[in-house]
Amino acid sequence: MRFAVYLPPQAQSGTVPIVYFLSGLTCTEENFMVKAGAQRFAAQYGVMLVALDTSPRNTGIPGETAAWDFGAGAGFYVDATAEPWNAHYQMYSYVTEELPALIAEHFPGDRERQGIMGHSMGGHGALVCALRHPDRYLSVSAFAPIAAPMRCPWGQKAFSGYLGADSTPWHAYDASELVLHSTWNHPILIDQGTIDPFLEQGQLLPNVFAAACAKAGKELILREQPGYDHGYYFISSFMEDHLRHHATALSQ
């Protein structure tokens, strides 16, 4: 696995809060660092950025690169239980345990002040990690997340392939299911472009997540951004808002 780290100037004199960014389908650890324009604001707010790849690579699994929305570049941030994917595709454990341990060992990051954010498939991953570990993360946000993966084609394909046909284990990786029972008690920030083609195709389903948050009494800030699609111009336009959201929570 590969990951990228941005250290703000404040890291020269002590530990700093950490914000993890989980990318979407087909991305690597480079997309966010190159396209999001986040470093300027991370420097301003004194936040370390950690971006990671979206799957293991070159594992030798037959058909690993056959589809753009499953296998390489599409780990979906789950711990696979179905063969042959379970041998390598343990993205949930990597995000929540292995990578934070590496960061703590080699970089001046404060594990007591961690936030997580993501885009599309990565937005799904960020919401799941935060809702399942409210003790580890103090902030969460997402750009156009796959917010109810059990109900959309992308999620159904990934979950059946990685977790098996029985949908019972799928609930552990669906934010719209998790939020109903999570003890998460911080604001959740989501931005969604109004002309996002995947919104129109029913892949993202932010309204399903919003309804679940309302039912559970969770504070959700769901902002519809007119004229924006699914790409990185959308992300870069609102990146400062998201890093301010995280910095505010992580400074308390």
PDB file of C-alpha atoms in Angstrom:
ATOM      1  CA  MET A   1       0.000   0.000   0.000  1.00  0.00           C
ATOM      2  CA  ARG A   2       1.086   3.558  -0.749  1.00  0.00           C
ATOM      3  CA  PHE A   3       0.068   6.738   1.032  1.00  0.00           C
ATOM      4  CA  ALA A   4       0.890  10.435   0.856  1.00  0.00           C
ATOM      5  CA  VAL A   5       1.404  12.847   3.749  1.00  0.00           C
ATOM      6  CA  TYR A   6       1.374  16.633   3.913  1.00  0.00           C
ATOM      7  CA  LEU A   7       2.933  18.145   7.035  1.00  0.00           C
ATOM      8  CA  PRO A   8       1.933  21.722   7.907  1.00  0.00           C
ATOM      9  CA  PRO A   9       4.560  24.168   9.186  1.00  0.00           C
ATOM     10  CA  GLN A  10       3.246  23.694  12.741  1.00  0.00           C
ATOM     11  CA  ALA A  11       4.554  20.108  12.703  1.00  0.00           C
ATOM     12  CA  GLN A  12       8.109  21.456  13.027  1.00  0.00           C
ATOM     13  CA  SER A  13       7.449  22.379  16.642  1.00  0.00           C
ATOM     14  CA  GLY A  14       5.145  19.632  17.881  1.00  0.00           C
ATOM     15  CA  THR A  15       2.384  17.169  17.128  1.00  0.00           C
ATOM     16  CA  VAL A  16      -0.554  18.241  14.991  1.00  0.00           C
ATOM     17  CA  PRO A  17      -4.077  16.937  14.336  1.00  0.00           C
ATOM     18  CA  ILE A  18      -4.528  14.417  11.507  1.00  0.00           C
ATOM     19  CA  VAL A  19      -7.162  14.395   8.797  1.00  0.00           C
ATOM     20  CA  TYR A  20      -7.366  11.277   6.634  1.00  0.00           C
ATOM     21  CA  PHE A  21      -8.748  11.548   3.098  1.00  0.00           C
ATOM     22  CA  LEU A  22     -10.292   8.501   1.420  1.00  0.00           C
ATOM     23  CA  SER A  23     -10.512   8.752  -2.363  1.00  0.00           C
ATOM     24  CA  GLY A  24     -13.096   7.457  -4.805  1.00  0.00           C
ATOM     25  CA  LEU A  25     -13.210   4.763  -7.448  1.00  0.00           C
ATOM     26  CA  THR A  26     -10.136   4.475  -9.724  1.00  0.00           C
ATOM     27  CA  CYS A  27      -8.099   6.973  -7.665  1.00  0.00           C
ATOM     28  CA  THR A  28      -4.709   6.533  -5.998  1.00  0.00           C
ATOM     29  CA  GLU A  29      -3.031   8.351  -3.113  1.00  0.00           C
ATOM     30  CA  GLU A  30      -1.995  11.074  -5.555  1.00  0.00           C
ATOM     31  CA  ASN A  31      -5.352  12.432  -6.799  1.00  0.00           C
ATOM     32  CA  PHE A  32      -6.265  14.338  -3.667  1.00  0.00           C
ATOM     33  CA  MET A  33      -2.794  15.751  -3.087  1.00  0.00           C
ATOM     34  CA  VAL A  34      -2.505  17.014  -6.668  1.00  0.00           C
ATOM     35  CA  LYS A  35      -6.049  18.190  -7.417  1.00  0.00           C
ATOM     36  CA  ALA A  36      -7.852  19.192  -4.214  1.00  0.00           C
ATOM     37  CA  GLY A  37      -5.885  22.346  -3.332  1.00  0.00           C
ATOM     38  CA  ALA A  38      -5.934  21.262   0.299  1.00  0.00           C
ATOM     39  CA  GLN A  39      -2.343  21.976   1.376  1.00  0.00           C
ATOM     40  CA  ARG A  40      -2.848  25.736   1.573  1.00  0.00           C
ATOM     41  CA  PHE A  41      -5.684  25.355   4.054  1.00  0.00           C
ATOM     42  CA  ALA A  42      -3.995  22.549   5.967  1.00  0.00           C
ATOM     43  CA  ALA A  43      -1.065  24.906   6.508  1.00  0.00           C
ATOM     44  CA  GLN A  44      -3.405  27.651   7.624  1.00  0.00           C
ATOM     45  CA  TYR A  45      -5.176  25.441  10.144  1.00  0.00           C
ATOM     46  CA  GLY A  46      -2.163  23.386  11.215  1.00  0.00           C
ATOM     47  CA  VAL A  47      -3.523  20.020  10.121  1.00  0.00           C
ATOM     48  CA  MET A  48      -1.630  17.000   8.783  1.00  0.00           C
ATOM     49  CA  LEU A  49      -3.182  15.444   5.683  1.00  0.00           C
ATOM     50  CA  VAL A  50      -2.939  11.733   4.967  1.00  0.00           C
ATOM     51  CA  ALA A  51      -4.209  10.388   1.637  1.00  0.00           C
ATOM     52  CA  LEU A  52      -4.186   6.693   0.825  1.00  0.00           C
ATOM     53  CA  ASP A  53      -4.638   4.393  -2.117  1.00  0.00           C
ATOM     54  CA  THR A  54      -8.049   2.897  -2.794  1.00  0.00           C
ATOM     55  CA  SER A  55      -7.020  -0.771  -2.810  1.00  0.00           C
ATOM     56  CA  PRO A  56      -4.084  -3.148  -2.731  1.00  0.00           C
ATOM     57  CA  ARG A  57      -2.250  -3.383  -6.062  1.00  0.00           C
ATOM     58  CA  ASN A  58      -0.678  -6.198  -8.066  1.00  0.00           C
ATOM     59  CA  THR A  59      -1.841  -8.957  -5.737  1.00  0.00           C
ATOM     60  CA  GLY A  60      -2.020 -11.572  -8.481  1.00  0.00           C
ATOM     61  CA  ILE A  61      -5.746 -12.164  -7.978  1.00  0.00           C
ATOM     62  CA  PRO A  62      -7.232 -13.183 -11.357  1.00  0.00           C
ATOM     63  CA  GLY A  63      -9.460 -10.472 -12.759  1.00  0.00           C
ATOM     64  CA  GLU A  64      -8.265  -7.861 -10.281  1.00  0.00           C
ATOM     65  CA  THR A  65      -8.095  -5.180 -12.978  1.00  0.00           C
ATOM     66  CA  ALA A  66     -10.992  -6.378 -15.144  1.00  0.00           C
ATOM     67  CA  ALA A  67     -13.506  -3.760 -13.911  1.00  0.00           C
ATOM     68  CA  TRP A  68     -13.082  -0.123 -12.944  1.00  0.00           C
ATOM     69  CA  ASP A  69     -15.625  -0.353 -10.120  1.00  0.00           C
ATOM     70  CA  PHE A  70     -14.424  -3.589  -8.472  1.00  0.00           C
ATOM     71  CA  GLY A  71     -10.977  -4.907  -7.599  1.00  0.00           C
ATOM     72  CA  ALA A  72      -7.915  -2.696  -8.087  1.00  0.00           C
ATOM     73  CA  GLY A  73      -8.778   0.933  -7.385  1.00  0.00           C
ATOM     74  CA  ALA A  74     -12.107  -0.060  -5.848  1.00  0.00           C
ATOM     75  CA  GLY A  75     -11.498  -1.622  -2.449  1.00  0.00           C
ATOM     76  CA  PHE A  76     -14.642   0.044  -1.044  1.00  0.00           C
ATOM     77  CA  TYR A  77     -13.043   0.303   2.413  1.00  0.00           C
ATOM     78  CA  VAL A  78     -14.335  -3.063   3.603  1.00  0.00           C
ATOM     79  CA  ASP A  79     -12.552  -6.081   5.039  1.00  0.00           C
ATOM     80  CA  ALA A  80     -13.270  -8.726   2.398  1.00  0.00           C
ATOM     81  CA  THR A  81     -14.437 -12.111   3.638  1.00  0.00           C
ATOM     82  CA  ALA A  82     -15.103 -13.805   0.293  1.00  0.00           C
ATOM     83  CA  GLU A  83     -12.352 -15.624  -1.585  1.00  0.00           C
ATOM     84  CA  PRO A  84     -10.027 -14.730  -3.233  1.00  0.00           C
ATOM     85  CA  TRP A  85     -10.337 -11.108  -2.106  1.00  0.00           C
ATOM     86  CA  ASN A  86     -10.071 -11.848   1.607  1.00  0.00           C
ATOM     87  CA  ALA A  87      -6.351 -12.611   1.252  1.00  0.00           C
ATOM     88  CA  HIS A  88      -5.462  -8.990   0.505  1.00  0.00           C
ATOM     89  CA  TYR A  89      -8.469  -6.653   0.444  1.00  0.00           C
ATOM     90  CA  GLN A  90      -8.620  -5.609   4.095  1.00  0.00           C
ATOM     91  CA  MET A  91      -9.130  -1.887   3.544  1.00  0.00           C
ATOM     92  CA  TYR A  92     -11.257  -1.194   6.610  1.00  0.00           C
ATOM     93  CA  SER A  93      -8.608  -2.541   8.974  1.00  0.00           C
ATOM     94  CA  TYR A  94      -5.925  -0.737   7.006  1.00  0.00           C
ATOM     95  CA  VAL A  95      -7.694   2.620   7.367  1.00  0.00           C
ATOM     96  CA  THR A  96      -8.674   2.297  11.009  1.00  0.00           C
ATOM     97  CA  GLU A  97      -5.728   0.382  12.478  1.00  0.00           C
ATOM     98  CA  GLU A  98      -2.669  -0.296  10.320  1.00  0.00           C
ATOM     99  CA  LEU A  99      -2.204   3.107   8.699  1.00  0.00           C
ATOM    100  CA  PRO A 100      -2.819   5.175  11.872  1.00  0.00           C
ATOM    101  CA  ALA A 101      -0.181   3.065  13.637  1.00  0.00           C
ATOM    102  CA  LEU A 102       2.308   3.774  10.829  1.00  0.00           C
ATOM    103  CA  ILE A 103       1.542   7.494  10.940  1.00  0.00           C
ATOM    104  CA  ALA A 104       1.984   7.603  14.709  1.00  0.00           C
ATOM    105  CA  GLU A 105       5.322   5.814  14.443  1.00  0.00           C
ATOM    106  CA  HIS A 106       6.857   7.915  11.698  1.00  0.00           C
ATOM    107  CA  PHE A 107       5.143  11.323  11.731  1.00  0.00           C
ATOM    108  CA  PRO A 108       4.299  13.990  14.354  1.00  0.00           C
ATOM    109  CA  GLY A 109       0.566  13.297  14.300  1.00  0.00           C
ATOM    110  CA  ASP A 110      -1.669  13.335  17.370  1.00  0.00           C
ATOM    111  CA  ARG A 111      -3.780  10.149  17.402  1.00  0.00           C
ATOM    112  CA  GLU A 112      -6.030  11.717  20.028  1.00  0.00           C
ATOM    113  CA  ARG A 113      -7.079  14.312  17.432  1.00  0.00           C
ATOM    114  CA  GLN A 114      -8.067  12.501  14.249  1.00  0.00           C
ATOM    115  CA  GLY A 115     -10.645  13.389  11.615  1.00  0.00           C
ATOM    116  CA  ILE A 116     -11.650  11.581   8.437  1.00  0.00           C
ATOM    117  CA  MET A 117     -13.108  12.721   5.131  1.00  0.00           C
ATOM    118  CA  GLY A 118     -13.590  11.361   1.640  1.00  0.00           C
ATOM    119  CA  HIS A 119     -15.098  11.595  -1.819  1.00  0.00           C
ATOM    120  CA  SER A 120     -17.646   9.266  -3.425  1.00  0.00           C
ATOM    121  CA  MET A 121     -16.549   5.719  -2.489  1.00  0.00           C
ATOM    122  CA  GLY A 122     -14.190   7.408  -0.052  1.00  0.00           C
ATOM    123  CA  GLY A 123     -17.041   9.441   1.393  1.00  0.00           C
ATOM    124  CA  HIS A 124     -18.769   6.145   2.085  1.00  0.00           C
ATOM    125  CA  GLY A 125     -15.601   4.897   3.767  1.00  0.00           C
ATOM    126  CA  ALA A 126     -15.165   8.021   5.874  1.00  0.00           C
ATOM    127  CA  LEU A 127     -18.747   7.928   7.148  1.00  0.00           C
ATOM    128  CA  VAL A 128     -18.484   4.228   7.980  1.00  0.00           C
ATOM    129  CA  CYS A 129     -15.184   4.605   9.852  1.00  0.00           C
ATOM    130  CA  ALA A 130     -16.447   7.564  11.876  1.00  0.00           C
ATOM    131  CA  LEU A 131     -19.798   6.019  12.738  1.00  0.00           C
ATOM    132  CA  ARG A 132     -18.189   2.748  13.804  1.00  0.00           C
ATOM    133  CA  HIS A 133     -15.394   4.425  15.771  1.00  0.00           C
ATOM    134  CA  PRO A 134     -16.677   7.594  17.453  1.00  0.00           C
ATOM    135  CA  ASP A 135     -13.896   7.076  20.002  1.00  0.00           C
ATOM    136  CA  ARG A 136     -11.150   7.386  17.362  1.00  0.00           C
ATOM    137  CA  TYR A 137     -12.429  10.210  15.165  1.00  0.00           C
ATOM    138  CA  LEU A 138     -13.573  13.631  16.311  1.00  0.00           C
ATOM    139  CA  SER A 139     -14.752  14.905  12.931  1.00  0.00           C
ATOM    140  CA  VAL A 140     -16.084  13.612   9.618  1.00  0.00           C
ATOM    141  CA  SER A 141     -17.061  15.096   6.275  1.00  0.00           C
ATOM    142  CA  ALA A 142     -17.703  13.896   2.734  1.00  0.00           C
ATOM    143  CA  PHE A 143     -18.028  15.065  -0.833  1.00  0.00           C
ATOM    144  CA  ALA A 144     -20.788  13.282  -2.776  1.00  0.00           C
ATOM    145  CA  PRO A 145     -20.552  10.079  -0.713  1.00  0.00           C
ATOM    146  CA  ILE A 146     -22.075   6.744  -1.646  1.00  0.00           C
ATOM    147  CA  ALA A 147     -24.329   7.177   1.353  1.00  0.00           C
ATOM    148  CA  ALA A 148     -26.519   4.072   1.150  1.00  0.00           C
ATOM    149  CA  PRO A 149     -24.413   1.436  -0.647  1.00  0.00           C
ATOM    150  CA  MET A 150     -26.760  -1.465   0.081  1.00  0.00           C
ATOM    151  CA  ARG A 151     -29.334   0.265  -2.136  1.00  0.00           C
ATOM    152  CA  CYS A 152     -27.192   1.273  -5.123  1.00  0.00           C
ATOM    153  CA  PRO A 153     -25.561  -0.713  -7.975  1.00  0.00           C
ATOM    154  CA  TRP A 154     -21.985   0.200  -7.024  1.00  0.00           C
ATOM    155  CA  GLY A 155     -22.440  -0.919  -3.431  1.00  0.00           C
ATOM    156  CA  GLN A 156     -24.349  -4.067  -4.275  1.00  0.00           C
ATOM    157  CA  LYS A 157     -21.642  -5.155  -6.718  1.00  0.00           C
ATOM    158  CA  ALA A 158     -18.831  -4.459  -4.255  1.00  0.00           C
ATOM    159  CA  PHE A 159     -20.519  -5.958  -1.211  1.00  0.00           C
ATOM    160  CA  SER A 160     -21.604  -9.152  -2.964  1.00  0.00           C
ATOM    161  CA  GLY A 161     -18.105  -9.601  -4.382  1.00  0.00           C
ATOM    162  CA  TYR A 162     -16.126  -8.811  -1.242  1.00  0.00           C
ATOM    163  CA  LEU A 163     -18.540  -9.955   1.473  1.00  0.00           C
ATOM    164  CA  GLY A 164     -20.676 -12.618  -0.223  1.00  0.00           C
ATOM    165  CA  ALA A 165     -24.281 -12.897  -1.330  1.00  0.00           C
ATOM    166  CA  ASP A 166     -25.727 -12.891   2.201  1.00  0.00           C
ATOM    167  CA  SER A 167     -26.522  -9.231   2.850  1.00  0.00           C
ATOM    168  CA  THR A 168     -26.404  -9.526   6.640  1.00  0.00           C
ATOM    169  CA  PRO A 169     -22.719  -8.457   6.913  1.00  0.00           C
ATOM    170  CA  TRP A 170     -23.341  -5.584   4.506  1.00  0.00           C
ATOM    171  CA  HIS A 171     -25.037  -3.532   7.211  1.00  0.00           C
ATOM    172  CA  ALA A 172     -21.690  -2.967   8.942  1.00  0.00           C
ATOM    173  CA  TYR A 173     -20.508  -0.959   5.933  1.00  0.00           C
ATOM    174  CA  ASP A 174     -23.616   1.080   5.134  1.00  0.00           C
ATOM    175  CA  ALA A 175     -23.658   4.570   6.676  1.00  0.00           C
ATOM    176  CA  SER A 176     -27.428   4.860   6.393  1.00  0.00           C
ATOM    177  CA  GLU A 177     -27.783   1.712   8.492  1.00  0.00           C
ATOM    178  CA  LEU A 178     -24.950   2.466  10.917  1.00  0.00           C
ATOM    179  CA  VAL A 179     -26.115   5.966  11.811  1.00  0.00           C
ATOM    180  CA  LEU A 180     -29.322   4.569  13.272  1.00  0.00           C
ATOM    181  CA  HIS A 181     -27.367   2.870  16.071  1.00  0.00           C
ATOM    182  CA  SER A 182     -24.050   4.747  16.279  1.00  0.00           C
ATOM    183  CA  THR A 183     -23.093   6.807  19.338  1.00  0.00           C
ATOM    184  CA  TRP A 184     -21.493   9.419  17.059  1.00  0.00           C
ATOM    185  CA  ASN A 185     -22.335  12.863  18.482  1.00  0.00           C
ATOM    186  CA  HIS A 186     -20.504  15.381  16.280  1.00  0.00           C
ATOM    187  CA  PRO A 187     -21.766  17.328  13.253  1.00  0.00           C
ATOM    188  CA  ILE A 188     -21.512  15.542   9.898  1.00  0.00           C
ATOM    189  CA  LEU A 189     -20.744  17.762   6.893  1.00  0.00           C
ATOM    190  CA  ILE A 190     -21.662  16.621   3.367  1.00  0.00           C
ATOM    191  CA  ASP A 191     -21.485  18.584   0.122  1.00  0.00           C
ATOM    192  CA  GLN A 192     -23.321  17.317  -2.945  1.00  0.00           C
ATOM    193  CA  GLY A 193     -23.276  18.828  -6.432  1.00  0.00           C
ATOM    194  CA  THR A 194     -26.698  19.224  -8.010  1.00  0.00           C
ATOM    195  CA  ILE A 195     -25.609  18.152 -11.517  1.00  0.00           C
ATOM    196  CA  ASP A 196     -23.604  15.158 -10.373  1.00  0.00           C
ATOM    197  CA  PRO A 197     -24.403  12.407 -12.919  1.00  0.00           C
ATOM    198  CA  PHE A 198     -24.045   9.703 -10.273  1.00  0.00           C
ATOM    199  CA  LEU A 199     -26.655  11.449  -8.139  1.00  0.00           C
ATOM    200  CA  GLU A 200     -29.075  11.214 -11.050  1.00  0.00           C
ATOM    201  CA  GLN A 201     -28.177   7.541 -11.554  1.00  0.00           C
ATOM    202  CA  GLY A 202     -29.100   6.680  -7.968  1.00  0.00           C
ATOM    203  CA  GLN A 203     -25.590   5.724  -6.866  1.00  0.00           C
ATOM    204  CA  LEU A 204     -25.195   8.268  -4.031  1.00  0.00           C
ATOM    205  CA  LEU A 205     -28.584   8.558  -2.270  1.00  0.00           C
ATOM    206  CA  PRO A 206     -27.802  11.411   0.153  1.00  0.00           C
ATOM    207  CA  ASN A 207     -31.497  11.791   0.970  1.00  0.00           C
ATOM    208  CA  VAL A 208     -31.579   8.248   2.348  1.00  0.00           C
ATOM    209  CA  PHE A 209     -28.732   9.124   4.699  1.00  0.00           C
ATOM    210  CA  ALA A 210     -30.377  12.423   5.628  1.00  0.00           C
ATOM    211  CA  ALA A 211     -33.583  10.628   6.564  1.00  0.00           C
ATOM    212  CA  ALA A 212     -31.630   8.143   8.688  1.00  0.00           C
ATOM    213  CA  CYS A 213     -29.788  10.981  10.459  1.00  0.00           C
ATOM    214  CA  ALA A 214     -33.077  12.715  11.193  1.00  0.00           C
ATOM    215  CA  LYS A 215     -34.520   9.506  12.586  1.00  0.00           C
ATOM    216  CA  ALA A 216     -31.462   8.965  14.774  1.00  0.00           C
ATOM    217  CA  GLY A 217     -31.249  12.584  15.913  1.00  0.00           C
ATOM    218  CA  LYS A 218     -27.796  13.137  14.398  1.00  0.00           C
ATOM    219  CA  GLU A 219     -26.645  16.591  13.303  1.00  0.00           C
ATOM    220  CA  LEU A 220     -26.181  16.535   9.515  1.00  0.00           C
ATOM    221  CA  ILE A 221     -25.138  19.542   7.460  1.00  0.00           C
ATOM    222  CA  LEU A 222     -26.108  18.483   3.920  1.00  0.00           C
ATOM    223  CA  ARG A 223     -25.351  21.229   1.416  1.00  0.00           C
ATOM    224  CA  GLU A 224     -26.539  21.064  -2.165  1.00  0.00           C
ATOM    225  CA  GLN A 225     -24.144  22.980  -4.416  1.00  0.00           C
ATOM    226  CA  PRO A 226     -25.849  24.216  -7.603  1.00  0.00           C
ATOM    227  CA  GLY A 227     -24.002  23.636 -10.865  1.00  0.00           C
ATOM    228  CA  TYR A 228     -21.318  21.313  -9.475  1.00  0.00           C
ATOM    229  CA  ASP A 229     -20.662  17.788 -10.702  1.00  0.00           C
ATOM    230  CA  HIS A 230     -18.692  14.884  -9.212  1.00  0.00           C
ATOM    231  CA  GLY A 231     -15.146  16.016 -10.001  1.00  0.00           C
ATOM    232  CA  TYR A 232     -12.222  17.676  -8.270  1.00  0.00           C
ATOM    233  CA  TYR A 233     -13.211  21.237  -9.250  1.00  0.00           C
ATOM    234  CA  PHE A 234     -16.173  20.586  -6.950  1.00  0.00           C
ATOM    235  CA  ILE A 235     -13.919  19.296  -4.186  1.00  0.00           C
ATOM    236  CA  SER A 236     -11.399  22.126  -4.452  1.00  0.00           C
ATOM    237  CA  SER A 237     -14.174  24.746  -4.393  1.00  0.00           C
ATOM    238  CA  PHE A 238     -15.307  23.712  -0.918  1.00  0.00           C
ATOM    239  CA  MET A 239     -12.123  22.243   0.532  1.00  0.00           C
ATOM    240  CA  GLU A 240     -11.547  25.184   2.871  1.00  0.00           C
ATOM    241  CA  ASP A 241     -14.983  24.714   4.412  1.00  0.00           C
ATOM    242  CA  HIS A 242     -14.245  21.062   5.076  1.00  0.00           C
ATOM    243  CA  LEU A 243     -10.808  21.595   6.578  1.00  0.00           C
ATOM    244  CA  ARG A 244     -12.191  24.394   8.753  1.00  0.00           C
ATOM    245  CA  HIS A 245     -14.906  21.968   9.883  1.00  0.00           C
ATOM    246  CA  HIS A 246     -12.249  19.442  10.890  1.00  0.00           C
ATOM    247  CA  ALA A 247      -9.837  21.953  12.417  1.00  0.00           C
ATOM    248  CA  THR A 248     -12.560  23.403  14.613  1.00  0.00           C
ATOM    249  CA  ALA A 249     -13.471  20.000  15.996  1.00  0.00           C
ATOM    250  CA  LEU A 250      -9.871  18.843  16.384  1.00  0.00           C
ATOM    251  CA  SER A 251      -8.784  21.983  18.245  1.00  0.00           C
ATOM    252  CA  GLN A 252     -11.331  21.524  21.024  1.00  0.00           C
TER     253      GLN A 252
END
